[in-house]
Coordinates of C-alpha atoms in Angstrom, one line a residue:
M1 CA 116.8 -50.3 332.9
A2 CA 118.4 -53.3 331.4
T3 CA 121.1 -52.5 328.8
S4 CA 121.2 -53.7 325.3
S5 CA 122.8 -57.1 324.6
N6 CA 125.1 -57.5 321.6
S7 CA 124.3 -61.2 321.1
S8 CA 122.9 -62.0 317.7
L9 CA 119.4 -63.5 317.5
S10 CA 118.7 -62.7 313.9
G11 CA 119.3 -66.2 312.6
S12 CA 121.1 -64.6 309.7
S13 CA 123.9 -66.8 308.3
V14 CA 127.3 -65.3 308.2
S15 CA 129.2 -66.6 305.2
S16 CA 132.7 -67.9 305.7
D17 CA 133.6 -66.4 302.3
G18 CA 135.6 -63.3 303.2
D19 CA 134.2 -61.6 300.1
E20 CA 130.6 -61.8 301.3
Y21 CA 128.9 -59.1 303.3
Q22 CA 129.0 -59.7 307.1
P23 CA 125.7 -58.8 308.8
P24 CA 125.6 -56.5 311.8
I25 CA 125.2 -57.8 315.3
W26 CA 121.5 -57.3 316.1
K27 CA 120.5 -55.9 319.5
S28 CA 118.5 -58.5 321.5
Y29 CA 117.1 -56.5 324.4
L30 CA 113.6 -55.9 322.9
Y31 CA 113.5 -59.5 321.7
Q32 CA 114.1 -60.7 325.3
L33 CA 111.3 -58.4 326.5
Q34 CA 108.9 -59.8 324.0
Q35 CA 109.7 -63.3 325.3
E36 CA 109.0 -62.1 328.8
A37 CA 105.6 -60.4 328.0
P38 CA 102.5 -61.9 329.7
R39 CA 100.6 -64.5 327.8
P40 CA 96.9 -64.0 327.1
K41 CA 94.5 -65.8 329.3
R42 CA 90.9 -66.0 328.1
V43 CA 88.2 -65.7 330.8
V44 CA 85.2 -67.6 329.4
S45 CA 81.6 -67.0 330.4
P46 CA 80.2 -69.9 332.5
R47 CA 76.8 -69.5 330.8
E48 CA 75.7 -69.2 327.2
V49 CA 75.1 -65.5 326.4
E50 CA 72.1 -64.6 324.3
N51 CA 72.7 -62.4 321.2
R52 CA 76.4 -63.0 321.3
P53 CA 78.0 -61.6 318.1
K54 CA 79.0 -64.4 315.8
Y55 CA 82.6 -63.1 315.6
Y56 CA 83.2 -63.4 319.4
G57 CA 83.7 -66.6 321.3
R58 CA 83.0 -67.6 324.9
E59 CA 85.2 -64.7 326.1
F60 CA 82.0 -62.6 325.5
H61 CA 80.2 -62.0 328.8
G62 CA 77.3 -59.9 327.6
M63 CA 76.3 -56.6 329.2
I64 CA 78.2 -56.4 332.5
S65 CA 79.7 -53.4 334.3
R66 CA 83.4 -52.5 334.6
E67 CA 83.4 -53.6 338.2
Q68 CA 82.0 -57.0 337.3
A69 CA 84.6 -57.4 334.5
D70 CA 87.4 -56.5 336.9
E71 CA 86.2 -59.1 339.4
L72 CA 85.9 -61.8 336.7
L73 CA 89.5 -61.1 335.6
G74 CA 90.7 -61.9 339.1
G75 CA 93.9 -59.9 339.0
M76 CA 95.6 -62.3 336.6
E77 CA 98.2 -60.6 334.3
G78 CA 97.1 -61.1 330.7
A79 CA 93.5 -62.1 331.5
Y80 CA 90.9 -60.7 329.2
L81 CA 87.2 -60.8 328.3
I82 CA 84.8 -58.9 326.1
R83 CA 81.7 -57.2 327.4
E84 CA 78.9 -55.1 325.9
S85 CA 78.8 -51.5 327.1
Q86 CA 76.0 -50.6 329.5
R87 CA 76.3 -47.0 328.5
Q88 CA 76.2 -47.7 324.8
P89 CA 74.4 -50.9 324.0
G90 CA 75.6 -52.5 320.7
S91 CA 79.2 -51.3 321.3
Y92 CA 81.8 -53.7 322.8
T93 CA 84.7 -53.4 325.1
L94 CA 87.9 -55.4 325.6
A95 CA 88.8 -55.7 329.3
L96 CA 92.4 -56.6 329.7
R97 CA 94.4 -57.1 332.9
F98 CA 97.9 -55.5 332.7
G99 CA 100.2 -53.8 335.2
N100 CA 97.9 -54.6 338.2
Q101 CA 95.0 -52.8 336.7
T102 CA 92.2 -53.5 334.3
L103 CA 92.4 -51.6 330.9
N104 CA 89.3 -51.1 328.8
Y105 CA 89.5 -50.6 325.1
R106 CA 86.6 -49.9 322.6
L107 CA 86.6 -53.0 320.3
F108 CA 85.7 -52.9 316.6
Y109 CA 85.1 -55.4 313.9
D110 CA 85.0 -54.9 310.1
G111 CA 85.9 -58.4 309.1
K112 CA 88.9 -58.2 311.4
H113 CA 89.2 -57.2 315.0
F114 CA 90.9 -53.9 316.0
V115 CA 91.2 -51.3 318.7
G116 CA 93.6 -49.0 316.8
E117 CA 95.4 -49.1 313.5
K118 CA 96.3 -52.8 313.5
R119 CA 93.7 -55.4 312.4
F120 CA 93.7 -59.0 313.6
E121 CA 92.2 -62.2 312.5
S122 CA 91.4 -63.2 316.1
I123 CA 90.9 -61.7 319.5
H124 CA 93.6 -63.9 320.8
D125 CA 96.2 -62.4 318.4
L126 CA 95.0 -58.9 319.2
V127 CA 95.5 -59.5 322.9
T128 CA 98.8 -61.2 322.4
D129 CA 100.1 -58.2 320.3
G130 CA 98.7 -55.7 322.8
L131 CA 100.4 -57.4 325.8
I132 CA 103.7 -57.4 324.0
T133 CA 103.4 -53.7 323.1
L134 CA 102.2 -52.8 326.6
Y135 CA 105.0 -54.8 328.3
I136 CA 107.8 -53.5 326.0
E137 CA 106.6 -49.9 326.3
S138 CA 106.3 -50.1 330.1
K139 CA 109.8 -51.6 330.4
A140 CA 111.7 -49.8 327.7
A141 CA 110.0 -46.5 327.0
E142 CA 113.3 -44.5 327.4
Y143 CA 115.3 -47.1 325.4
I144 CA 112.7 -46.9 322.5
S145 CA 112.8 -43.1 322.5
K146 CA 116.6 -43.2 322.0
M147 CA 116.7 -46.0 319.4
T148 CA 117.2 -43.6 316.5
T149 CA 120.0 -41.6 318.1
N150 CA 122.9 -44.1 317.3
P151 CA 121.8 -45.9 314.2
I152 CA 123.9 -48.6 312.5
Y153 CA 122.6 -47.6 309.1
E154 CA 125.6 -45.7 307.8
Q155 CA 128.2 -47.9 309.6
I156 CA 127.1 -51.5 309.1
G157 CA 123.5 -51.2 307.9
Y158 CA 121.9 -51.1 304.5
A159 CA 124.1 -48.4 303.0
T160 CA 127.4 -50.1 303.8
M161 CA 126.0 -53.5 302.9
L162 CA 125.1 -52.1 299.5
K163 CA 128.5 -50.6 299.0
E164 CA 130.6 -53.5 300.2
K165 CA 128.6 -56.3 298.7
V166 CA 128.7 -54.6 295.3
S167 CA 132.3 -53.5 295.2
K168 CA 133.4 -57.1 296.0
R169 CA 130.9 -58.8 293.7
L170 CA 131.7 -56.3 290.9
S171 CA 135.4 -56.9 291.4
R172 CA 134.9 -60.6 291.1
A173 CA 132.6 -60.2 288.1
R174 CA 135.1 -58.1 286.2
H175 CA 137.6 -61.1 286.4
D176 CA 134.9 -63.5 285.2
S177 CA 134.6 -62.6 281.6
K178 CA 133.0 -66.0 280.7
K179 CA 130.0 -65.3 282.9
T180 CA 129.4 -61.6 282.5
A181 CA 130.6 -58.9 280.1
L182 CA 131.0 -55.8 282.4
M183 CA 133.2 -53.4 280.6
N184 CA 132.4 -51.7 277.3
E185 CA 135.6 -51.5 275.2
E186 CA 134.8 -48.0 274.0
N187 CA 133.7 -46.2 277.2
S188 CA 134.6 -48.6 280.0
S189 CA 131.1 -48.4 281.4
V190 CA 129.3 -51.2 283.3
E191 CA 127.1 -53.2 281.0
K192 CA 124.9 -56.2 281.4
I193 CA 125.4 -57.9 284.7
T194 CA 123.0 -59.7 287.0
S195 CA 120.1 -57.5 288.3
L196 CA 121.4 -57.8 291.9
V197 CA 124.9 -56.7 291.1
R198 CA 123.7 -54.0 288.7
R199 CA 121.4 -52.6 291.4
A200 CA 124.1 -52.6 294.0
A201 CA 126.9 -51.4 291.7
L202 CA 125.4 -48.0 291.2
K203 CA 127.7 -46.1 293.5
Q204 CA 130.7 -47.9 292.2
N205 CA 129.9 -47.4 288.5
E206 CA 131.5 -44.2 287.2
N207 CA 128.5 -43.8 284.8
C208 CA 126.1 -44.0 287.7
Y209 CA 123.1 -41.6 287.7
N210 CA 122.8 -40.7 291.3
Y211 CA 119.2 -39.5 291.4
E212 CA 117.9 -39.1 294.9
K213 CA 115.0 -41.3 295.7
A214 CA 112.9 -41.6 298.9
H215 CA 112.1 -45.1 300.1
N216 CA 108.5 -46.3 299.4
F217 CA 107.7 -47.6 302.9
K218 CA 104.6 -49.6 303.5
V219 CA 103.4 -51.2 306.7
H220 CA 104.5 -54.9 306.7
T221 CA 103.9 -58.0 308.7
F222 CA 107.1 -60.0 309.2
R223 CA 107.0 -63.7 309.7
G224 CA 109.5 -64.8 312.3
P225 CA 111.9 -62.5 314.2
H226 CA 113.1 -59.5 312.3
W227 CA 115.5 -56.7 313.2
C228 CA 115.4 -53.0 312.1
E229 CA 118.1 -52.3 309.5
Y230 CA 118.3 -48.7 310.7
C231 CA 118.8 -49.1 314.5
A232 CA 119.5 -52.8 314.7
N233 CA 116.8 -53.3 317.3
F234 CA 114.1 -56.0 317.3
M235 CA 110.8 -55.3 315.6
W236 CA 108.3 -56.4 318.2
G237 CA 104.7 -57.5 317.9
L238 CA 102.7 -60.2 316.0
I239 CA 101.7 -58.1 313.0
A240 CA 102.6 -54.8 311.3
Q241 CA 105.8 -54.7 313.3
G242 CA 107.4 -52.2 311.0
V243 CA 107.6 -51.0 307.4
R244 CA 109.3 -52.3 304.3
C245 CA 110.4 -50.4 301.2
S246 CA 108.4 -51.9 298.4
D247 CA 111.1 -50.8 295.9
C248 CA 114.3 -52.0 297.6
G249 CA 113.2 -54.2 300.5
L250 CA 114.7 -52.2 303.4
N251 CA 113.0 -53.2 306.7
V252 CA 112.8 -50.7 309.5
H253 CA 110.7 -49.6 312.5
K254 CA 108.0 -47.1 311.5
Q255 CA 109.6 -44.5 313.8
C256 CA 113.0 -45.2 312.2
S257 CA 111.7 -44.7 308.7
K258 CA 111.5 -41.0 309.3
F259 CA 115.2 -40.8 309.7
V260 CA 116.3 -43.0 306.8
P261 CA 118.0 -40.9 304.1
N262 CA 116.6 -40.7 300.5
D263 CA 119.0 -43.3 299.2
C264 CA 116.6 -46.0 297.9
Q265 CA 118.3 -48.3 295.3
P266 CA 115.3 -50.1 293.7
D267 CA 115.7 -53.8 293.2
L268 CA 114.8 -55.0 289.7
K269 CA 113.2 -58.1 291.3
R270 CA 110.6 -55.8 292.9
I271 CA 109.9 -53.7 289.8
K272 CA 107.2 -55.6 288.1
K273 CA 106.6 -53.3 285.1
V274 CA 107.9 -50.4 283.1
F275 CA 104.7 -48.5 282.3
S276 CA 102.9 -47.0 285.2
C277 CA 106.1 -47.2 287.3
D278 CA 107.4 -44.1 289.1
L279 CA 110.0 -42.6 286.7
T280 CA 112.8 -42.1 289.3
T281 CA 112.2 -45.7 290.6
L282 CA 112.5 -47.1 287.1
V283 CA 115.7 -45.3 286.1
K284 CA 117.4 -46.1 289.4
A285 CA 116.4 -49.8 289.1
H286 CA 117.9 -50.0 285.7
N287 CA 120.7 -47.5 286.3
T288 CA 119.9 -45.4 283.3
Q289 CA 119.8 -41.7 282.8
R290 CA 116.3 -41.8 281.4
P291 CA 113.5 -44.4 281.1
M292 CA 114.5 -46.9 278.4
V293 CA 111.0 -46.4 276.8
V294 CA 111.9 -42.8 276.2
D295 CA 115.3 -43.4 274.8
M296 CA 114.3 -46.4 272.6
C297 CA 111.1 -44.8 271.2
I298 CA 112.8 -41.5 270.4
R299 CA 115.7 -43.3 268.8
E300 CA 113.4 -45.3 266.6
I301 CA 111.3 -42.2 265.7
E302 CA 114.4 -40.1 264.8
S303 CA 115.8 -42.9 262.7
R304 CA 112.8 -43.4 260.5
G305 CA 109.9 -41.2 261.4
L306 CA 110.7 -37.5 261.7
K307 CA 109.2 -36.7 258.3
S308 CA 106.1 -38.8 258.9
E309 CA 103.0 -36.6 258.3
G310 CA 101.1 -35.8 261.5
L311 CA 103.8 -37.4 263.7
Y312 CA 102.4 -37.6 267.3
R313 CA 99.0 -36.2 266.1
V314 CA 98.0 -39.3 264.1
S315 CA 97.1 -42.2 266.2
G316 CA 98.4 -45.7 265.7
F317 CA 96.2 -48.8 266.3
S318 CA 95.5 -49.0 270.0
E319 CA 95.9 -52.8 270.0
H320 CA 99.4 -52.4 268.6
I321 CA 100.3 -49.7 271.1
E322 CA 99.2 -52.0 273.9
D323 CA 101.5 -54.7 272.3
V324 CA 104.4 -52.3 272.6
K325 CA 103.5 -51.5 276.2
M326 CA 103.4 -55.2 277.0
A327 CA 106.7 -55.8 275.3
F328 CA 108.4 -53.2 277.5
D329 CA 106.8 -54.5 280.6
R330 CA 107.8 -58.0 279.8
D331 CA 111.2 -57.5 278.1
G332 CA 112.5 -54.1 279.3
D333 CA 115.3 -52.8 277.1
K334 CA 115.2 -56.1 275.1
A335 CA 111.8 -55.1 273.6
D336 CA 111.8 -55.2 269.8
I337 CA 110.1 -52.0 268.4
S338 CA 111.9 -52.1 265.1
A339 CA 110.3 -51.5 261.7
T340 CA 110.2 -55.2 261.0
I341 CA 107.7 -55.6 263.9
Y342 CA 106.0 -52.2 263.9
A343 CA 106.2 -50.7 260.4
D344 CA 103.8 -47.8 261.4
I345 CA 105.9 -45.2 263.3
N346 CA 102.7 -43.8 264.8
I347 CA 102.5 -47.0 266.9
I348 CA 105.9 -46.1 268.5
A349 CA 104.9 -42.5 268.9
G350 CA 101.6 -43.6 270.5
A351 CA 103.5 -45.9 272.9
L352 CA 105.7 -43.0 274.0
K353 CA 102.7 -40.8 274.6
L354 CA 101.0 -43.6 276.6
Y355 CA 104.1 -44.0 278.7
F356 CA 104.0 -40.4 279.8
R357 CA 100.2 -40.5 280.4
D358 CA 100.6 -43.6 282.6
L359 CA 103.2 -42.1 284.9
P360 CA 101.8 -42.0 288.5
I361 CA 103.6 -38.7 288.9
P362 CA 103.5 -36.6 285.6
L363 CA 106.8 -35.7 283.9
I364 CA 106.0 -32.1 284.8
T365 CA 105.2 -32.9 288.4
Y366 CA 102.3 -31.8 290.5
D367 CA 104.6 -29.5 292.5
A368 CA 105.7 -27.7 289.3
Y369 CA 102.3 -27.6 287.7
A370 CA 100.9 -24.4 289.3
K371 CA 104.0 -22.3 288.6
C372 CA 104.1 -23.5 285.0
I373 CA 100.4 -22.5 284.5
E374 CA 101.0 -19.2 286.2
A375 CA 103.9 -18.5 283.9
A376 CA 101.8 -19.3 280.8
K377 CA 99.3 -16.6 281.9
L378 CA 102.0 -13.9 282.0
S379 CA 102.1 -11.5 279.0
K380 CA 105.8 -10.7 279.0
T381 CA 108.0 -13.4 277.4
D382 CA 111.0 -12.8 279.7
E383 CA 108.9 -13.1 282.8
R384 CA 107.3 -16.3 281.4
L385 CA 110.6 -17.9 280.7
E386 CA 112.0 -16.9 284.1
M387 CA 109.1 -18.4 285.9
I388 CA 109.1 -21.6 283.8
H389 CA 112.9 -22.0 284.5
E390 CA 112.1 -21.6 288.2
A391 CA 109.5 -24.3 288.0
L392 CA 111.9 -26.6 286.1
S393 CA 114.5 -26.3 288.8
S394 CA 112.0 -27.9 291.2
L395 CA 111.7 -31.0 289.2
P396 CA 113.3 -34.2 290.4
P397 CA 116.6 -34.7 288.5
A398 CA 115.3 -37.8 286.5
H399 CA 112.2 -35.9 285.5
Y400 CA 114.3 -32.8 284.5
E401 CA 116.7 -34.9 282.4
T402 CA 113.8 -36.8 280.7
L403 CA 111.9 -33.6 279.9
R404 CA 115.1 -31.9 278.5
Y405 CA 115.7 -34.9 276.3
L406 CA 112.1 -35.0 275.1
M407 CA 112.1 -31.2 274.3
T408 CA 115.3 -31.6 272.3
H409 CA 113.7 -34.3 270.3
L410 CA 110.5 -32.3 269.8
K411 CA 112.6 -29.4 268.5
K412 CA 114.0 -31.8 265.9
V413 CA 110.4 -32.7 265.0
T414 CA 109.6 -29.1 264.3
L415 CA 112.6 -28.7 262.0
C416 CA 110.9 -31.2 259.7
E417 CA 107.6 -29.2 259.7
K418 CA 107.5 -28.9 255.9
D419 CA 107.2 -32.7 255.8
N420 CA 105.4 -33.7 259.0
F421 CA 103.2 -30.5 259.4
M422 CA 104.0 -30.5 263.1
N423 CA 104.9 -27.1 264.5
T424 CA 105.4 -26.1 268.2
E425 CA 101.7 -25.2 268.6
N426 CA 100.5 -28.6 267.3
L427 CA 103.0 -30.5 269.5
G428 CA 101.9 -28.3 272.4
I429 CA 98.3 -29.4 271.8
V430 CA 99.3 -33.1 271.8
F431 CA 101.8 -33.1 274.7
G432 CA 100.3 -30.4 277.0
P433 CA 97.8 -32.8 278.8
T434 CA 100.2 -35.7 278.3
L435 CA 103.1 -34.2 280.3
M436 CA 101.2 -32.3 282.9
R437 CA 98.0 -32.5 284.8
P438 CA 96.6 -30.7 287.8
P439 CA 97.2 -32.2 291.3
E440 CA 93.4 -32.5 291.9
E441 CA 91.3 -34.2 289.3
N442 CA 88.8 -31.6 288.5
T443 CA 87.2 -31.6 285.0
L444 CA 86.6 -27.8 285.0
T445 CA 90.1 -27.0 286.1
T446 CA 91.5 -29.4 283.5
L447 CA 89.5 -27.8 280.7
N448 CA 90.4 -24.3 281.7
D449 CA 94.1 -25.2 281.9
M450 CA 94.4 -26.9 278.6
R451 CA 95.3 -23.8 276.6
Y452 CA 98.0 -23.0 279.2
Q453 CA 99.3 -26.5 279.2
K454 CA 99.7 -26.3 275.4
L455 CA 101.5 -22.9 275.8
V456 CA 103.9 -24.3 278.4
V457 CA 105.0 -27.1 276.1
Q458 CA 105.2 -24.8 273.2
L459 CA 107.5 -22.5 275.2
L460 CA 109.6 -25.4 276.3
I461 CA 110.2 -26.6 272.7
E462 CA 110.9 -23.1 271.3
N463 CA 113.3 -22.2 274.2
E464 CA 114.8 -25.7 275.0
D465 CA 118.3 -24.3 274.4
I466 CA 117.7 -21.5 277.0
L467 CA 115.6 -23.3 279.6
F468 CA 117.6 -26.5 280.0

């Protein structure tokens, strides 16, 4: 077994500026193996085959046996052809020569070619990727199995890069008052700085809200050589070589992604909108305690709308509510929702409700839903509150804090009941289905649970000082 080389093949530039992050030394062993992998050699049919599927070329040999295919491949490493199965006419097999034997794979086409999870534009790419994978796994199976045992992640990987890059940039930014105002004179907190520095400065900022967030990994095809930011090994293959976090951009092997800690720091460049964005992702991207929509709308409502009759029950114009949504998606915390733009406070209240309805994971999460409904069905108040408190303790911290803040606000709304005619029951009717919904969309379940949803919110408002 060859050992890992420490030579850098990443092509990453290392800045001469001592303040800049110095990238790790990538391990080149798997890259070298990919370069050594057999190249595909198409074995074409000497005759025109009738009824050849239009998505195959001259590598299609029609209905021939395994033995005939083996003979046609002639023992050449990387040689391949496609044949129609004799046992199952209408199904096709890729015959591929590797490791001094002929391998047969059931071949599929749905607009792209595939034999497993990966889908390819051409048979040539499928075979190329397959040969790379077969070669690397045959030469480095033990090495691959141990890739995750000594990761660079905590030492010189993403986590350290984040800490070092930020502390140094933040330090420089603090001395550059002309470019960026970082410190608030009253509370010495980090204020408006560039999105990159703001994202990375989270752990350095004393007012940082360290909500835990799992990475949002999705299979990704990398163009050009890429190395895993967890284990520092090469990500082999032609397509779908690994996964990328769609929130922060971390690139790792699929197998390494299982070991990456829940320390995603979302990048503002990757967060395209405010509404319909995961709540924890949004607050971490903006380094806020709660979503800015919640803070800004509640602040506006409390400043000029607490005594508005039918607050939260009366609907604002839907077009204007959509305008508010678009303003937040476009301008973030710079959105203008003042009375000069939206005189009707019901528009702001409607936008706040819409924000909660649009959350991909409800404020009262799916995991807490069943326990909350179960609690509402109990007859004894103490048991109800105890079970609801237990359900609240399972909420993600950002959800918990936002719910606490909202309930404190709704308690203030009820204190103006003589003017706005909104008591806890009325608010429960409005916010029950807005803040919580069953994990499985079932009309009957939703209808049956509505009265309990109302009761849960009612109990949260009435007992917000006890439950939070």
